[in-house]
Coordinates of C-alpha atoms in Angstrom, one line a residue:
M1 CA 117.0 108.7 144.7
E2 CA 116.3 107.2 148.2
S3 CA 119.9 106.0 148.4
F4 CA 121.1 109.5 147.7
L5 CA 118.9 111.2 150.2
V6 CA 119.6 108.6 153.0
A7 CA 123.4 109.0 152.5
L8 CA 123.1 112.8 152.3
G9 CA 121.2 113.0 155.6
V10 CA 123.2 110.4 157.5
V11 CA 126.6 111.8 156.5
F12 CA 125.6 115.5 156.9
V13 CA 124.4 114.9 160.5
A14 CA 127.4 112.7 161.3
E15 CA 129.9 115.4 160.1
L16 CA 128.4 118.2 162.2
G17 CA 131.0 119.1 164.9
D18 CA 133.3 116.4 163.7
K19 CA 137.1 116.8 163.7
T20 CA 137.2 117.1 159.9
Q21 CA 134.8 120.0 160.1
L22 CA 136.9 121.7 162.8
V23 CA 140.0 121.2 160.7
I24 CA 138.4 122.9 157.7
L25 CA 137.2 125.7 160.0
G26 CA 140.8 126.3 161.1
L27 CA 142.2 126.1 157.6
A28 CA 139.5 128.5 156.3
A29 CA 140.3 131.0 159.1
R30 CA 143.9 131.4 157.8
R31 CA 143.7 130.7 154.1
R32 CA 141.7 131.9 151.1
A33 CA 138.3 130.2 150.8
G34 CA 138.8 129.0 147.2
P35 CA 141.7 126.6 147.8
V36 CA 140.1 125.4 151.0
V37 CA 136.8 124.6 149.3
V38 CA 138.4 122.9 146.3
G39 CA 140.8 120.9 148.5
A40 CA 138.0 119.8 150.8
L41 CA 135.8 118.8 148.0
V42 CA 138.6 116.7 146.4
A43 CA 139.3 115.0 149.7
Y44 CA 135.6 114.4 150.4
A45 CA 135.0 112.9 146.9
F46 CA 138.1 110.7 147.4
T47 CA 137.3 109.5 151.0
Q48 CA 133.6 108.9 150.3
G49 CA 134.6 107.0 147.1
L50 CA 137.0 104.9 149.1
S51 CA 134.2 104.2 151.6
V52 CA 131.8 103.1 148.9
A53 CA 134.5 101.0 147.2
A54 CA 135.4 99.3 150.4
G55 CA 131.8 98.8 151.4
G56 CA 131.2 96.9 154.6
A57 CA 134.6 95.3 154.4
L58 CA 136.6 98.5 155.2
G59 CA 137.0 97.7 158.9
A60 CA 138.3 94.2 158.1
M61 CA 140.7 95.4 155.4
L62 CA 142.5 98.2 157.3
P63 CA 144.1 97.7 160.7
E64 CA 142.4 100.4 162.8
R65 CA 145.5 100.9 165.1
A66 CA 147.9 101.5 162.2
V67 CA 145.5 104.0 160.6
A68 CA 145.1 105.9 163.9
V69 CA 148.9 106.0 164.5
G70 CA 149.6 107.2 161.0
A71 CA 146.9 109.8 161.1
G72 CA 148.0 111.0 164.6
L73 CA 151.6 111.4 163.4
L74 CA 150.5 113.3 160.3
F75 CA 148.4 115.7 162.4
L76 CA 151.3 116.4 164.7
G77 CA 153.3 117.1 161.5
F78 CA 150.5 119.5 160.3
A79 CA 150.8 121.2 163.7
A80 CA 154.5 121.8 163.3
W81 CA 154.0 122.9 159.7
T82 CA 151.4 125.4 160.8
L83 CA 153.7 126.9 163.4
R84 CA 156.5 127.3 160.9
E85 CA 154.4 129.1 158.3
R86 CA 155.6 132.7 157.6
E87 CA 153.8 135.5 159.3
E88 CA 154.4 138.0 156.5
A89 CA 151.4 139.6 155.0
G90 CA 150.8 139.9 151.3
E91 CA 150.6 137.7 148.3
E92 CA 154.2 136.6 148.4
A93 CA 153.6 134.8 151.8
L94 CA 150.6 132.8 150.3
P95 CA 151.3 129.4 148.8
R96 CA 150.6 128.8 145.1
A97 CA 147.0 127.9 144.6
G98 CA 147.9 124.3 143.6
S99 CA 150.0 123.7 146.7
A100 CA 147.3 125.2 148.9
V101 CA 144.6 122.9 147.4
L102 CA 146.9 119.9 147.8
S103 CA 147.8 120.7 151.4
V104 CA 144.1 121.2 152.3
A105 CA 143.1 118.0 150.4
I106 CA 145.7 116.0 152.3
A107 CA 144.8 117.4 155.7
V108 CA 141.1 116.8 155.1
A109 CA 141.6 113.3 153.8
V110 CA 143.8 112.4 156.7
A111 CA 141.3 113.8 159.1
E112 CA 138.5 111.9 157.4
L113 CA 140.3 108.5 157.2
G114 CA 138.5 105.9 159.4
D115 CA 136.1 108.6 160.6
K116 CA 132.4 107.9 161.4
T117 CA 131.3 109.4 158.1
M118 CA 133.5 107.0 156.2
L119 CA 132.2 104.1 158.2
A120 CA 128.6 105.2 157.8
T121 CA 129.1 105.5 154.0
A122 CA 130.7 102.1 153.9
A123 CA 127.8 100.6 155.8
L124 CA 125.2 102.3 153.6
A125 CA 127.1 101.2 150.4
A126 CA 127.0 97.6 151.6
R127 CA 123.2 97.8 151.5
Q128 CA 122.3 100.4 148.9
D129 CA 123.2 101.3 145.3
P130 CA 126.8 102.5 145.4
L131 CA 126.7 105.4 143.0
P132 CA 123.8 107.4 144.6
T133 CA 125.3 106.5 148.0
W134 CA 128.6 108.1 147.0
A135 CA 126.9 111.1 145.5
G136 CA 124.7 111.6 148.6
A137 CA 127.5 111.1 151.1
T138 CA 129.8 113.4 149.2
T139 CA 127.0 116.1 149.0
G140 CA 126.2 115.7 152.7
I141 CA 129.8 116.0 153.9
A142 CA 130.5 118.9 151.4
L143 CA 127.5 120.9 152.8
A144 CA 128.9 120.4 156.3
G145 CA 132.4 121.4 155.1
L146 CA 131.1 124.5 153.3
A147 CA 129.4 125.6 156.6
A148 CA 132.8 125.2 158.3
V149 CA 134.5 127.3 155.6
A150 CA 132.0 130.1 156.0
L151 CA 132.4 130.1 159.8
G152 CA 136.2 129.9 159.4
R153 CA 136.3 132.9 157.1
L154 CA 134.0 134.9 159.4
L155 CA 136.2 134.2 162.4
G156 CA 139.5 134.5 160.5
A157 CA 138.6 138.0 159.4
R158 CA 138.1 139.1 163.0
L159 CA 141.1 137.4 164.6
P160 CA 144.8 138.2 164.4
E161 CA 146.6 135.9 162.0
R162 CA 149.1 134.8 164.7
A163 CA 146.3 133.8 167.0
V164 CA 144.5 131.9 164.2
R165 CA 147.8 130.1 163.4
L166 CA 148.4 129.1 167.0
V167 CA 144.8 127.9 167.5
S168 CA 145.0 125.9 164.2
A169 CA 148.3 124.3 165.2
G170 CA 146.8 123.5 168.6
L171 CA 143.8 121.8 167.0
F172 CA 146.1 119.8 164.7
A173 CA 148.2 118.8 167.7
A174 CA 145.2 117.9 169.8
F175 CA 143.7 115.7 167.1
G176 CA 147.1 114.1 166.5
L177 CA 147.5 113.3 170.2
L178 CA 143.9 112.1 170.4
L179 CA 144.4 109.7 167.5
L180 CA 147.6 108.4 169.0
A181 CA 145.9 107.9 172.4
Q182 CA 143.1 106.0 170.8
A183 CA 145.6 103.8 169.0
V184 CA 147.4 103.0 172.2
G185 CA 144.1 102.3 173.9
A186 CA 143.0 100.0 171.1
G187 CA 146.1 97.9 171.4

């Protein structure tokens, strides 16, 4: 139980205000909450599981620069994709639930790759029981993500869709450029 609670607390606090939480906020502002929540939970379970599996060796196994460049390019792609989305209102403009869940899961997983919460989970898993560490870390990050969904839905209901789409695209582009800048600086 201690491994669960430690992981939950560490990861929850580490995720507050993190780029992944901001990505979820932006997605929730322009999409239905259900696919955003499901996609985020799938991504969180996957990324925290990856962290636990990799343990303390994660940093040594993956070249940080390559991950940052790949993630940066993907975020720029998400920005372009967001700008190209149709502005039409109504159900016909919404993606199928499965594709919405998948796109959210991919965006959240990419945002989370190599993030401080993954590194914190890996470090905890190197010293603690892996299963409760994974469960605690996944619960902690999910709670932070659910708060972002709630805030995104609240803001999204009050803002014009075009403004939300432009801000979301801007956030994706900013994170992409930030990751690319970090990769260039690391080399």
